[in-house]
Backbone as a chain_set.jsonl record, in Angstrom:
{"seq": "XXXXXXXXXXXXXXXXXXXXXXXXXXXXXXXXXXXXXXXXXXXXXXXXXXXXXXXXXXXXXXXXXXXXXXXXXXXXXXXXXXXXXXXXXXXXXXXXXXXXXXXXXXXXXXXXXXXXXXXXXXXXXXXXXXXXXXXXX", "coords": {"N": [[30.28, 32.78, 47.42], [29.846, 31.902, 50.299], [27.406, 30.484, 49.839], [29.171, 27.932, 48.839], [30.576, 27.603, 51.005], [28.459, 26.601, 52.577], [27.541, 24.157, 51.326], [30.072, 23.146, 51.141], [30.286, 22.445, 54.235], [28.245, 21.353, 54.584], [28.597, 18.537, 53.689], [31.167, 18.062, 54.776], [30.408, 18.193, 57.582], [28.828, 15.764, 56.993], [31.063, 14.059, 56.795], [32.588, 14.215, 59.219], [31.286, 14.057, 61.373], [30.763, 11.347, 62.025], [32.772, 10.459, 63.141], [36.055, 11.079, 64.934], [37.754, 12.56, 63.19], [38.327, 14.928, 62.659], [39.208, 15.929, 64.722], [41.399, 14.398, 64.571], [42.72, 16.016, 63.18], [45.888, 18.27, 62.46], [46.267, 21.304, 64.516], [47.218, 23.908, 63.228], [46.68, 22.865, 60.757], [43.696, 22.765, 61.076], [43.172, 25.281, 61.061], [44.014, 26.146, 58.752], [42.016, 25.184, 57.123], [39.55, 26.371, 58.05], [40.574, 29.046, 57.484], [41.338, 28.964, 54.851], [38.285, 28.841, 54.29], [37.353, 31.113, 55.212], [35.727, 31.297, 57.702], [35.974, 31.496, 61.548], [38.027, 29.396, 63.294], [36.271, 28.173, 65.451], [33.935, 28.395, 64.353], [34.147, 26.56, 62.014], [34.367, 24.121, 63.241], [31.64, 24.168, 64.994], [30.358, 24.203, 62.588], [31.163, 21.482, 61.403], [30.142, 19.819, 63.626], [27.89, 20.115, 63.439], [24.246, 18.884, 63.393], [23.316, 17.248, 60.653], [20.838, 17.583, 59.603], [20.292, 19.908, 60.35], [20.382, 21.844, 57.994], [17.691, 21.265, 56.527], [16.289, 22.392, 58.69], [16.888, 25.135, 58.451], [15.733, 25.636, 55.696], [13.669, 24.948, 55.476], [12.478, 26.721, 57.684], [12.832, 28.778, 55.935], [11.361, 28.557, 53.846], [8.764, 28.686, 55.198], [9.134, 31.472, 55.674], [8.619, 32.995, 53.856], [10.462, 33.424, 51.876], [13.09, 32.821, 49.336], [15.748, 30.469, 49.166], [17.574, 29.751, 47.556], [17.658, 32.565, 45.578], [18.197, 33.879, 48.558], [21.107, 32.986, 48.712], [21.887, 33.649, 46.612], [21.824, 36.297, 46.296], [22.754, 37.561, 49.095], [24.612, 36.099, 49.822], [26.506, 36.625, 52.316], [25.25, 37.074, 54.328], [23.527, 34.425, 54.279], [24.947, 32.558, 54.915], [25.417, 33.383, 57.574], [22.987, 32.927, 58.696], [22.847, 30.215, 58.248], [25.325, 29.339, 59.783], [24.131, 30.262, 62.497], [22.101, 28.946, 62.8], [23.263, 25.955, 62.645], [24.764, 26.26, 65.182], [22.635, 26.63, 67.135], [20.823, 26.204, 70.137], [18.151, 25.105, 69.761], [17.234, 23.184, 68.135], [15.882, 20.975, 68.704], [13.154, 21.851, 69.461], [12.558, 23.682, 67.211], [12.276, 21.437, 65.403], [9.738, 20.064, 66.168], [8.092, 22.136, 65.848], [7.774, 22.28, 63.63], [6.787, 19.917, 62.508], [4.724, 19.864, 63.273], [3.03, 21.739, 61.961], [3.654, 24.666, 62.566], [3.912, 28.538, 62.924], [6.713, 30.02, 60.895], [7.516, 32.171, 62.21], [9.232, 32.892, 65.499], [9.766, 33.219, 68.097], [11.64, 31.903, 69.843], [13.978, 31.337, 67.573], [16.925, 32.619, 67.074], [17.483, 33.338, 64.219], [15.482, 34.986, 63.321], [15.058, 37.945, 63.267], [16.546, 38.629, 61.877], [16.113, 37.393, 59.48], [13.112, 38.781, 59.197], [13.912, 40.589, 58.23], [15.531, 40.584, 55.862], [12.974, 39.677, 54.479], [11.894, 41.675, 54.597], [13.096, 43.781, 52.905], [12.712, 42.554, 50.931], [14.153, 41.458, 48.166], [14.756, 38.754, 48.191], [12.716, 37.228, 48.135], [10.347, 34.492, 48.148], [8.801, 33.151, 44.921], [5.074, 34.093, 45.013], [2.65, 31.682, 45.518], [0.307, 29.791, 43.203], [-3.34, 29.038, 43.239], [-3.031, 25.489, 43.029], [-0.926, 25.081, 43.345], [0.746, 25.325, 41.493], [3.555, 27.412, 39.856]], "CA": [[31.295, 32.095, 48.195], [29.069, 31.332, 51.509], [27.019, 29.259, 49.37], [29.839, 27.195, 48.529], [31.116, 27.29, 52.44], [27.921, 25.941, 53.306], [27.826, 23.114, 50.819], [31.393, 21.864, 51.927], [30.488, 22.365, 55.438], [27.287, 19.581, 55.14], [29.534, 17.481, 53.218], [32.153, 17.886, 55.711], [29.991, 17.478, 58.506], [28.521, 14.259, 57.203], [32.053, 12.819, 56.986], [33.155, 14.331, 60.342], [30.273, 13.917, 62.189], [30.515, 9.926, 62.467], [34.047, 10.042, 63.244], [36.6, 12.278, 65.348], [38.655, 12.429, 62.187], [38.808, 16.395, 62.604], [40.074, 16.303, 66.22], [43.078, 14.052, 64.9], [43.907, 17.096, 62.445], [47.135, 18.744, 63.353], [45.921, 22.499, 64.985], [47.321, 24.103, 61.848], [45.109, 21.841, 59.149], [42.219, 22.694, 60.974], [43.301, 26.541, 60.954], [44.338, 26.406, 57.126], [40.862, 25.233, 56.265], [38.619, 27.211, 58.446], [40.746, 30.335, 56.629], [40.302, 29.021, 53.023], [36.766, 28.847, 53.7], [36.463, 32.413, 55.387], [35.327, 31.118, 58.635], [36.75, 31.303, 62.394], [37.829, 27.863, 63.795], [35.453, 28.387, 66.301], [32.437, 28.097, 63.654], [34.258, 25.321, 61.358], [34.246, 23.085, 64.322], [30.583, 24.174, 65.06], [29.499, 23.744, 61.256], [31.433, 20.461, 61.418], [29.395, 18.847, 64.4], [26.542, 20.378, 63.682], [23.308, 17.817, 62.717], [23.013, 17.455, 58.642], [19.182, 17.922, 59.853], [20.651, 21.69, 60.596], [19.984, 22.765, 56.423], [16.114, 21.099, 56.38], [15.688, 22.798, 59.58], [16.923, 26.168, 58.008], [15.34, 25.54, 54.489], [12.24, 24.568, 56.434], [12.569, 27.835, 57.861], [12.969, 29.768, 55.19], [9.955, 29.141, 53.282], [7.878, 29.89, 56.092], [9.083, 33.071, 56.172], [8.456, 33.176, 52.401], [11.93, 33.135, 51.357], [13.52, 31.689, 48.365], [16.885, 30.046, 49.46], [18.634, 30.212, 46.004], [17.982, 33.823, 46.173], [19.465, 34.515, 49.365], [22.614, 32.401, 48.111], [22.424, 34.446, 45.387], [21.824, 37.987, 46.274], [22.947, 37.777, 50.382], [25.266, 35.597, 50.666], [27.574, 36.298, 53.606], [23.705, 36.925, 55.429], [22.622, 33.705, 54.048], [25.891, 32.118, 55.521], [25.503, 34.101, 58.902], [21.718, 32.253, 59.12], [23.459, 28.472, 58.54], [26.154, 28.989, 60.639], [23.29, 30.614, 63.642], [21.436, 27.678, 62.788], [24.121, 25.103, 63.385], [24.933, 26.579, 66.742], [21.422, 26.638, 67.755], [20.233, 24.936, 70.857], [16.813, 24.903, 69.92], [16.676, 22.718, 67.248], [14.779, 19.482, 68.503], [12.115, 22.503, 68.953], [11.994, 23.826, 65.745], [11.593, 20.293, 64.571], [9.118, 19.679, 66.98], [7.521, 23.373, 65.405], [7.31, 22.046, 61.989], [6.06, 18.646, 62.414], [3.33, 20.367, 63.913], [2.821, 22.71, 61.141], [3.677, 25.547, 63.0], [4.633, 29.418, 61.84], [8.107, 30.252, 61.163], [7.882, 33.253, 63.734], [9.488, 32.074, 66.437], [10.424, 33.713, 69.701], [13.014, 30.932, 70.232], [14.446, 30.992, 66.801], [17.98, 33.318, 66.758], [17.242, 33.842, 63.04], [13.871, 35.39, 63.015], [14.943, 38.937, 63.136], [17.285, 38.723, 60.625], [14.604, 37.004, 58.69], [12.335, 39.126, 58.809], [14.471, 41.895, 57.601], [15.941, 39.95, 54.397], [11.832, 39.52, 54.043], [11.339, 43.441, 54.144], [14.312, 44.309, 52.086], [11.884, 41.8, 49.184], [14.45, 40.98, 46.857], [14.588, 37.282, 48.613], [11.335, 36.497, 48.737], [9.704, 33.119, 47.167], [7.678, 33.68, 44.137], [4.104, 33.479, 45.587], [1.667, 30.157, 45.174], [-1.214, 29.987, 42.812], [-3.614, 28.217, 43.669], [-3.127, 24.821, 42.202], [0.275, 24.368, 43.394], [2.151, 26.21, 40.435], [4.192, 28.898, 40.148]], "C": [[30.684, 31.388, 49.398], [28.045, 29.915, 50.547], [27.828, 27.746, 49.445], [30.404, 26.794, 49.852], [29.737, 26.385, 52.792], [27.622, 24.57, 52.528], [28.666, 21.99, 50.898], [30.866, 22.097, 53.384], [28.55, 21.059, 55.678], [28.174, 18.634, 54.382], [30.442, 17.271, 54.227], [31.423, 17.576, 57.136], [29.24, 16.488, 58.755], [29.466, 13.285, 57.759], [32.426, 13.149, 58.555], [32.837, 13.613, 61.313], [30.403, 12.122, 62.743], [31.868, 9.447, 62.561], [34.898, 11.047, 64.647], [37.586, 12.584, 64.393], [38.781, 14.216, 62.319], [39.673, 16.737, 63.898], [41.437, 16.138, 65.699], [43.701, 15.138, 63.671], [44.71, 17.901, 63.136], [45.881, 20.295, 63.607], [46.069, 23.512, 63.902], [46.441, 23.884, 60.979], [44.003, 22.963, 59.824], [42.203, 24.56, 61.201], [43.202, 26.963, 59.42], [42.6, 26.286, 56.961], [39.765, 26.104, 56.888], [39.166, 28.962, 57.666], [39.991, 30.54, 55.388], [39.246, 29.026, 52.697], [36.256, 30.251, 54.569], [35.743, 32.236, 56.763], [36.395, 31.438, 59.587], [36.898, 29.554, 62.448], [36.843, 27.534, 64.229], [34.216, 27.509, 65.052], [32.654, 27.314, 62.357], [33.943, 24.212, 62.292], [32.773, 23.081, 64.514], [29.66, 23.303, 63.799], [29.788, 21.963, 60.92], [30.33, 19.293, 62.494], [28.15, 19.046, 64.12], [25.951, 19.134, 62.646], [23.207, 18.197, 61.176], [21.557, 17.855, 58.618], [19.301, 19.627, 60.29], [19.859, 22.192, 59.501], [18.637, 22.754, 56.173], [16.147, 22.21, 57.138], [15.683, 24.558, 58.86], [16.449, 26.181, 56.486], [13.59, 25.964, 55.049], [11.67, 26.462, 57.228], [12.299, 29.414, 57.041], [11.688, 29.911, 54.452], [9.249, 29.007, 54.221], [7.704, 31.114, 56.653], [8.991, 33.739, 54.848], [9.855, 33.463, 51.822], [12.416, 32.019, 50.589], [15.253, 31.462, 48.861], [17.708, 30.107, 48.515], [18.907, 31.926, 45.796], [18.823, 34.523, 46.902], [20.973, 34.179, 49.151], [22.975, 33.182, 47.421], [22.7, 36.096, 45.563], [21.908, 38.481, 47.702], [23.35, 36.425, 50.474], [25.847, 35.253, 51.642], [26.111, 36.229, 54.567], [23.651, 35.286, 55.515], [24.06, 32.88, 54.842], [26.139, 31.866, 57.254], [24.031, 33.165, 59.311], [21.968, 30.82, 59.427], [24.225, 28.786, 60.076], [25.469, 29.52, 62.209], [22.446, 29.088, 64.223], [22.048, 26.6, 63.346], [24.707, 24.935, 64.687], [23.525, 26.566, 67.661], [21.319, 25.491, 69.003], [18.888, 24.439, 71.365], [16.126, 24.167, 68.699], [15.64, 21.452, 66.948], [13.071, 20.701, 68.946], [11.627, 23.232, 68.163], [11.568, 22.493, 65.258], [10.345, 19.77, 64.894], [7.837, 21.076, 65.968], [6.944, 22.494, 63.846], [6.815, 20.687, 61.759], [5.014, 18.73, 63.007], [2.635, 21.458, 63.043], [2.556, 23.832, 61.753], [4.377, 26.842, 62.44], [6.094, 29.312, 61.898], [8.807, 31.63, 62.343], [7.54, 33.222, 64.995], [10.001, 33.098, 67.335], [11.609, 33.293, 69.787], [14.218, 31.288, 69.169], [15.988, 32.655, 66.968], [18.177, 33.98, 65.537], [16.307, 34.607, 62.663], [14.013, 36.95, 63.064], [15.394, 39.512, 61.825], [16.676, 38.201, 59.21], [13.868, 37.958, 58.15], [12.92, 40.714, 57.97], [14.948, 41.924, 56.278], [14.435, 40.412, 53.965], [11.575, 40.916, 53.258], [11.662, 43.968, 53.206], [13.161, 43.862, 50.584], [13.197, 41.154, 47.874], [15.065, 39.524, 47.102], [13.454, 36.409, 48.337], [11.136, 35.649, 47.502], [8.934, 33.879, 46.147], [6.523, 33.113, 44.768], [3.13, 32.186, 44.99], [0.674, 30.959, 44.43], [-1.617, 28.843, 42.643], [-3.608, 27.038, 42.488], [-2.08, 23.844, 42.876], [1.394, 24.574, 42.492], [2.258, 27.368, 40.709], [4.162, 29.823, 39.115]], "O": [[31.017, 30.21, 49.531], [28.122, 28.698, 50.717], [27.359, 26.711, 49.919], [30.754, 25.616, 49.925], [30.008, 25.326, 53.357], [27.416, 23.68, 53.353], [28.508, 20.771, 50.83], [31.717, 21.37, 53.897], [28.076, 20.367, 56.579], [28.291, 17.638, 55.095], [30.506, 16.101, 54.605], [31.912, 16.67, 57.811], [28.871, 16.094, 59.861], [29.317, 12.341, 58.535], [32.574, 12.114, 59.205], [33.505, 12.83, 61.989], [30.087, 11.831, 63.896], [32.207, 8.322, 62.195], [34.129, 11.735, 65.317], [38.577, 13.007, 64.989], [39.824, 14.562, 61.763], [40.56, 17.581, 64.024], [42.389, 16.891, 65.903], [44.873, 15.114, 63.296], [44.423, 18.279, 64.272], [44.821, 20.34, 62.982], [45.014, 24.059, 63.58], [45.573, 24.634, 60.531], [43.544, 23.886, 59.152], [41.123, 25.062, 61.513], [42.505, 27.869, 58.965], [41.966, 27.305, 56.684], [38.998, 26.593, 56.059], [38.361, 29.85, 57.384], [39.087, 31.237, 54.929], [38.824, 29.129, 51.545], [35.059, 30.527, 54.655], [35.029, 33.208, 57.009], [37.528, 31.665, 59.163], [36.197, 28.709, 61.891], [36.24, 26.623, 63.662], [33.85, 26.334, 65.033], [31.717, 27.242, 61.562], [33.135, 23.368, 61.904], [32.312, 21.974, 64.235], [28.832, 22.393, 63.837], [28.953, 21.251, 60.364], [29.891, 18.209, 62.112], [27.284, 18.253, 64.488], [26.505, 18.583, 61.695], [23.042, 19.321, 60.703], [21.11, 18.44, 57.631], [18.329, 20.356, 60.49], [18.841, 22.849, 59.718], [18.104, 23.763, 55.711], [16.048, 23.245, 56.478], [14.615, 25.162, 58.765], [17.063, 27.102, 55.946], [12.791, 26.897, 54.969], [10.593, 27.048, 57.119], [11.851, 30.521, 57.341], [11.029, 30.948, 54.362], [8.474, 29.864, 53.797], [6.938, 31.671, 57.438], [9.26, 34.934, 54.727], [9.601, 34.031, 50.76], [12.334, 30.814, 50.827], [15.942, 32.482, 48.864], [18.778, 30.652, 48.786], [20.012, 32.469, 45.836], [19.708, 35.319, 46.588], [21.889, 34.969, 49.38], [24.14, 33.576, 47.372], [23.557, 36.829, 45.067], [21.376, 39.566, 47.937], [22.663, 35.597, 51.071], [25.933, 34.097, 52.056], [25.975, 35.366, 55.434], [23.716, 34.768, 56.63], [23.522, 32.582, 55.908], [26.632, 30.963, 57.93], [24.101, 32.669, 60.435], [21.556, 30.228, 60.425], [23.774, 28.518, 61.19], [26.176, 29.247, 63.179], [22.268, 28.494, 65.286], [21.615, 26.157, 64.41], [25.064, 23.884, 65.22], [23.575, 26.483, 68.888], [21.616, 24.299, 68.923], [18.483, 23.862, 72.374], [14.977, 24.339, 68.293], [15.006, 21.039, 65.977], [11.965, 20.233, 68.676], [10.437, 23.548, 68.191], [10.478, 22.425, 64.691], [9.776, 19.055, 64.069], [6.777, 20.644, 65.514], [5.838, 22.304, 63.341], [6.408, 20.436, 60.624], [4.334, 17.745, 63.296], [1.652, 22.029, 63.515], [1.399, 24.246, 61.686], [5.288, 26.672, 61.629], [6.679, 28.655, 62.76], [9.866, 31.885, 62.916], [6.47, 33.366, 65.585], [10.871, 33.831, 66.866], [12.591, 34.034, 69.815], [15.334, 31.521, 69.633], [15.491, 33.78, 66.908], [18.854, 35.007, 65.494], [16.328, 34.947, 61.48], [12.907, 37.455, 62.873], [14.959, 40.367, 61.054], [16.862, 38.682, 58.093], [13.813, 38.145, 56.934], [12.313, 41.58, 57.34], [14.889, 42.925, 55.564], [14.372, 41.376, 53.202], [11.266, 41.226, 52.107], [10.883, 44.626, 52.516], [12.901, 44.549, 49.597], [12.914, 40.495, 46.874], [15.851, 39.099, 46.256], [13.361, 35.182, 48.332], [11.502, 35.843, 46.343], [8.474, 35.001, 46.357], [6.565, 31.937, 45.13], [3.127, 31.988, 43.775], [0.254, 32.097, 44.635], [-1.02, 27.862, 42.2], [-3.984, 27.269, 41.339], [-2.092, 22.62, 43.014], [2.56, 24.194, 42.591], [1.606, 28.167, 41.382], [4.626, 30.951, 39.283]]}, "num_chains": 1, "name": "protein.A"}
């Protein structure tokens, strides 16, 4: 289900995002849909403004912490939900981007996700299948 929340919520915050078309929803609307999708308002409105450069940034993220993202969709969802929607609130994201265009690790001091990270990591049944060398898997 979070999968699917965070799928409509970059879709929805492409269209939002270059508009105020969510403000002019009645108070209601924008209650109904933050329900049907299991969210507060609070963190539809967030997931709504937040940058579409939010999901790289948390993808980007993820495999540097060796984490397969289909995985967590798959087998920690509401987690993998709880990491977007951390992400999207973040106010450290022009320095993660700044981190990874520098090829820097994913364990971050700054990062709000990195504990919770590393604990999915521990748990193992997230994790990327590892590289051989070549570049296949």
């Amino acid at each position: 289900m979070i999968g699917h929340i965070v799928s409509w919520a970059k879709k929805f915050s492409r269209q939002f995002s270059r508009s105020n078309e969510l403000q002019e929803l009645e108070p209601d609307e924008i209650r109904r849909i933050a329900r049907d999708f299991g969210v507060s308002v609070s963190d539809l409105l967030t997931l709504a403004k937040s940058d579409v450069h939010v999901q790289e940034l948390l993808t980007q993220r993820l495999a540097e912490m060796g984490l397969s993202e289909k995985l967590l969709q798959d087998k920690h969802p509401r987690e993998f939900g709880d990491l977007y929607r951390v992400c999207a609130s973040c106010a450290s994201t022009k320095r993660c981007t700044n981190d990874f265009l520098q090829h820097k690790s994913g364990h971050s001091e700054y990062c709000p996700n990195t504990e919770t990270l590393e604990a999915l990591r521990a748990i193992g049944d997230a994790n990327a299948a590892p590289r051989v060398a070549g570049g296949k898997n």
